[in-house]
Tab-separated table of N, CA and C in Angstrom:
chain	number	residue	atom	x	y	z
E	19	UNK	N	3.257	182.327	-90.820
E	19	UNK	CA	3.374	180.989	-91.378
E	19	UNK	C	2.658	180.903	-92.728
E	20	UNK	N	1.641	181.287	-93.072
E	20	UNK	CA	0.809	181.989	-94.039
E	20	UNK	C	1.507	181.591	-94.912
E	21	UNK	N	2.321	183.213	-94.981
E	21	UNK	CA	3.099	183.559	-96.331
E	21	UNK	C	4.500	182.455	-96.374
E	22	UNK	N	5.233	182.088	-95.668
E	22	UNK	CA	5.693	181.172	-95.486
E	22	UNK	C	5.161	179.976	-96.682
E	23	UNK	N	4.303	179.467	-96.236
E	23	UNK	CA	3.350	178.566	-96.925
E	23	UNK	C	3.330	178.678	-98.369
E	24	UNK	N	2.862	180.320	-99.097
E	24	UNK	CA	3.088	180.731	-99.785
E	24	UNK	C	3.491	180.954	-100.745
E	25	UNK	N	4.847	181.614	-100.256
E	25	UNK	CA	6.268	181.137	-100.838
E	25	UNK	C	6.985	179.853	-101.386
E	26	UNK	N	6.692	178.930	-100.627
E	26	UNK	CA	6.957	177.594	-100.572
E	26	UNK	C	5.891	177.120	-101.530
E	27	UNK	N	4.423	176.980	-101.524
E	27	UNK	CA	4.020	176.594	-102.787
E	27	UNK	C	4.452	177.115	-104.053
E	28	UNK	N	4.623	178.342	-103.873
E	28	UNK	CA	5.071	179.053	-105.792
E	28	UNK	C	6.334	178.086	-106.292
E	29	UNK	N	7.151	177.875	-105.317
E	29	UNK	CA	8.538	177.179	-105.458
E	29	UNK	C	7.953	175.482	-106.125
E	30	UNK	N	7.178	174.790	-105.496
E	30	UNK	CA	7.112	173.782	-105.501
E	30	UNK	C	5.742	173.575	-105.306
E	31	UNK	N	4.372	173.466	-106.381
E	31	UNK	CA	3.134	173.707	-105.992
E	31	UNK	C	2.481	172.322	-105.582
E	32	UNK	N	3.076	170.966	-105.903
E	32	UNK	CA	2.234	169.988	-105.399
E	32	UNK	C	2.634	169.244	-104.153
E	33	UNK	N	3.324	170.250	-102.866
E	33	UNK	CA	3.355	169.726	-101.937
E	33	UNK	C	3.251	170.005	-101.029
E	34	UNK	N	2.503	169.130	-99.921
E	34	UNK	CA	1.502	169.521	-98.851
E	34	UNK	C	2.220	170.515	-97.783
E	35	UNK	N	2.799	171.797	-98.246
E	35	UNK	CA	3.770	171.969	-97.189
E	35	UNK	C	3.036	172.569	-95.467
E	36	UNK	N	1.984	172.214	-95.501
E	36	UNK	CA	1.251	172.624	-93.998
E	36	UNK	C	1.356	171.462	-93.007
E	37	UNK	N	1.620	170.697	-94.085
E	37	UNK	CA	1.076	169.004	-92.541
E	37	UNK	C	2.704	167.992	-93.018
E	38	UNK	N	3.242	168.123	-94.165
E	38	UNK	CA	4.657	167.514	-94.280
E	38	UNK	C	5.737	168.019	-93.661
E	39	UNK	N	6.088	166.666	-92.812
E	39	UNK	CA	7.361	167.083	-91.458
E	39	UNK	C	8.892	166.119	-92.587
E	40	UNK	N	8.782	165.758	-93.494
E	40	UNK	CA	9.497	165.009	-93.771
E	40	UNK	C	10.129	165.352	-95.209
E	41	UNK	N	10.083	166.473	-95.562
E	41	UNK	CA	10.773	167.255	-96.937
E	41	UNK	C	12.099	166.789	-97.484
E	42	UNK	N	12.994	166.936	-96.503
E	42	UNK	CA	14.204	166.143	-97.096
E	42	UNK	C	13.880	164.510	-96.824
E	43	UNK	N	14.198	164.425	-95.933
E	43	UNK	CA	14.257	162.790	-95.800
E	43	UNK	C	13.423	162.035	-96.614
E	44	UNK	N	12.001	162.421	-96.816
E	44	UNK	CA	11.676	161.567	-98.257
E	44	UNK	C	12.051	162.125	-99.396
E	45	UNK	N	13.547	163.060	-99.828
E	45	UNK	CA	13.422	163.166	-101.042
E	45	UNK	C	12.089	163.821	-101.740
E	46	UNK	N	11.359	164.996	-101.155
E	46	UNK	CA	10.835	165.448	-102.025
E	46	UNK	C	10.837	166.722	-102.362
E	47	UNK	N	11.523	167.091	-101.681
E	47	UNK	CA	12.657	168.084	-102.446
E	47	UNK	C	14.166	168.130	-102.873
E	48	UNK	N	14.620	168.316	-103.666
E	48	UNK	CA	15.932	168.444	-104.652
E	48	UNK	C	17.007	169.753	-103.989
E	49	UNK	N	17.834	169.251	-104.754
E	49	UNK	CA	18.894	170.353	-104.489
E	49	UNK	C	18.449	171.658	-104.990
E	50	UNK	N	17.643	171.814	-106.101
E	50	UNK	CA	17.809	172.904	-106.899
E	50	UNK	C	16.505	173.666	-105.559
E	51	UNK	N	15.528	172.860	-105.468
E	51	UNK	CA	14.525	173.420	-105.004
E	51	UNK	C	14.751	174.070	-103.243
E	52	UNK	N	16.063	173.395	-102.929
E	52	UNK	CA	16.383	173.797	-101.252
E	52	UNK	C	16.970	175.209	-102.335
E	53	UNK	N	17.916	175.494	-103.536
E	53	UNK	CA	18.297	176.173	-103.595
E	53	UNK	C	17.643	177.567	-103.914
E	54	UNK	N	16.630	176.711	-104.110
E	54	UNK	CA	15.420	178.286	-104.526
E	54	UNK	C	14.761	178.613	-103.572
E	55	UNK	N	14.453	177.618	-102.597
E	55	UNK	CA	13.946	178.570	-101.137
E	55	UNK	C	14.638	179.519	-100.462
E	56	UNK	N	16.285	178.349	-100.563
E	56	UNK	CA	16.778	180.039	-99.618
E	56	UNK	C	17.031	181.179	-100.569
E	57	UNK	N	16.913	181.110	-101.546
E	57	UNK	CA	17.240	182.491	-102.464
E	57	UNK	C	15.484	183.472	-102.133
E	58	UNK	N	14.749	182.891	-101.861
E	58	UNK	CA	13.576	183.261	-101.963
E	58	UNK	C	13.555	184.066	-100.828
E	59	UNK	N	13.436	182.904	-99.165
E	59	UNK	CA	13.538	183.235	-97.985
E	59	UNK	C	14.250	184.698	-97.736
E	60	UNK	N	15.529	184.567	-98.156
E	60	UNK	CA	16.987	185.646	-98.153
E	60	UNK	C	16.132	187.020	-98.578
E	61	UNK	N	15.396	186.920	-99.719
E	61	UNK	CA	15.038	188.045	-100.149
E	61	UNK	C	13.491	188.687	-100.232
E	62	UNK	N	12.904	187.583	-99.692
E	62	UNK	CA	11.811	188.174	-98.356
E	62	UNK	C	11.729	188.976	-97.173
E	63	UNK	N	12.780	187.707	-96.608
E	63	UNK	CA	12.463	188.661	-95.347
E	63	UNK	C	13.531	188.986	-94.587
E	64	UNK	N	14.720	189.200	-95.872
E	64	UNK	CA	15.588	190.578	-95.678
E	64	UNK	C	16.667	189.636	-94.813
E	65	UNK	N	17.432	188.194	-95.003
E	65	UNK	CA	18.040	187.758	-94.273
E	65	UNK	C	19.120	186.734	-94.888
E	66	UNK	N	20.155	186.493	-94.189
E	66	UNK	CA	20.951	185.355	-95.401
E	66	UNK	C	21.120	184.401	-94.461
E	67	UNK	N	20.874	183.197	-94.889
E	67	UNK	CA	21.130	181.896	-94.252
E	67	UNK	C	22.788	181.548	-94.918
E	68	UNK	N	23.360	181.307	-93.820
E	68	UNK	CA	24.734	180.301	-93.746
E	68	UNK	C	24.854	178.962	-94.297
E	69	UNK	N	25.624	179.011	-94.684
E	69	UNK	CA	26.011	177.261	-94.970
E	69	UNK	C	25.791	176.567	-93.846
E	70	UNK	N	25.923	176.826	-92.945
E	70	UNK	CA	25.806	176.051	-91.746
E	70	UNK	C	24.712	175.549	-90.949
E	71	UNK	N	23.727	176.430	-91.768
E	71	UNK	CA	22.114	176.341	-91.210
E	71	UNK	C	21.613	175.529	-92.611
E	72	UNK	N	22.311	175.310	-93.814
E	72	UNK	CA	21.773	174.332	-94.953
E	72	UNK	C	21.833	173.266	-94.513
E	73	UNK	N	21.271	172.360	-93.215
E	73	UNK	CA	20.953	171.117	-92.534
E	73	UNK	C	19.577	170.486	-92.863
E	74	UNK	N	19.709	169.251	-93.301
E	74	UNK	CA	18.178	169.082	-93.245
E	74	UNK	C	17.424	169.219	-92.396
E	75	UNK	N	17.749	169.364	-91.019
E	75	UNK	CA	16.695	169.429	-89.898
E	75	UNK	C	16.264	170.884	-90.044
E	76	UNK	N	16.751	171.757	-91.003
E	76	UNK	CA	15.923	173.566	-91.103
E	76	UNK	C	15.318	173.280	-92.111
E	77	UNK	N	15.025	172.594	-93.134
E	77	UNK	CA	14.302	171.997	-94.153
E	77	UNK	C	13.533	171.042	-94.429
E	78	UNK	N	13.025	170.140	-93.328
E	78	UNK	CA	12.627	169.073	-93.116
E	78	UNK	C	10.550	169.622	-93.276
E	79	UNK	N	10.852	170.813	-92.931
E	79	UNK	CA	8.698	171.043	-92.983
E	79	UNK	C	9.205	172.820	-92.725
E	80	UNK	N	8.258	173.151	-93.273
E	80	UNK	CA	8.151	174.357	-93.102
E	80	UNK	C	7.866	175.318	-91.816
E	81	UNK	N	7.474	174.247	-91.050
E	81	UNK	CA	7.602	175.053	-89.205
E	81	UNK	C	9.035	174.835	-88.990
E	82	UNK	N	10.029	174.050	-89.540
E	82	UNK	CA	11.292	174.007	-89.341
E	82	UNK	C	11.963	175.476	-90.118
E	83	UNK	N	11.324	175.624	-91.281
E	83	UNK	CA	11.959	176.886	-91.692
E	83	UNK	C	11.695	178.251	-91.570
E	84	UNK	N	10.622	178.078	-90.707
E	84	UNK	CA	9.911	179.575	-90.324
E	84	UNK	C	10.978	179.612	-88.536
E	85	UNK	N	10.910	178.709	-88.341
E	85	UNK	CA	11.775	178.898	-87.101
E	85	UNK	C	13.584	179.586	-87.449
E	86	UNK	N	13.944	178.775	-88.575
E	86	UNK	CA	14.743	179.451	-89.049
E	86	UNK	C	15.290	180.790	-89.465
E	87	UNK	N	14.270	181.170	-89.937
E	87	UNK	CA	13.894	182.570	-90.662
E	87	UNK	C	13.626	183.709	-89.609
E	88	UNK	N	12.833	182.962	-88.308
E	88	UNK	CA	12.382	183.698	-87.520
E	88	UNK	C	13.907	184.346	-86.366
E	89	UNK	N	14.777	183.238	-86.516
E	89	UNK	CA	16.618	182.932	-85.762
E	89	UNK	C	16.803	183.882	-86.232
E	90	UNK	N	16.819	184.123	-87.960
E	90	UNK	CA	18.062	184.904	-88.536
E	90	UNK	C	17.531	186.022	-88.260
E	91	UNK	N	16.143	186.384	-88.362
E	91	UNK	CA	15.460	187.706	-88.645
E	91	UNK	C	16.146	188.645	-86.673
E	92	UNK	N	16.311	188.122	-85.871
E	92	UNK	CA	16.628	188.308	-84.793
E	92	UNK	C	18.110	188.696	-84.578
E	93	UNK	N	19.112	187.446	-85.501
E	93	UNK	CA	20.721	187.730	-85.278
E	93	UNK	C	20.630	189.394	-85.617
């Protein structure tokens, strides 16, 4: 979760991503910035997310996207 964390600050450094459950839904992240996580995620930790998993509920906090990451790393 760490690096997770990490990652996610370099992308976007002024937001609380350890204790914020609410990323999309308040709008505080953008299109461009969902678009730079998964480019990031993908080429971390060796995995490609689907269109189908671009839901806000896999983007909503970052325990939502480590769960994600953790799905694909398994398919």
């Amino acid at each position: 979760m760490e690096e997770l964390i990490e990652l996610l600050s370099e992308i976007k450094e002024d937001v609380d991503f350890e204790n914020c459950e609410t990323l999309i839904d308040d709008h505080i992240l953008d299109s461009f910035d969902i678009l730079q996580i998964i480019s990031t995620l993908n080429d971390n930790y060796d995995i490609s997310i689907p269109a189908s998993e671009i839901i806000p509920d896999n983007f909503n906090s970052a325990k939502a996207l480590l769960a994600l990451v953790e799905k694909l790393k398994d398919e």
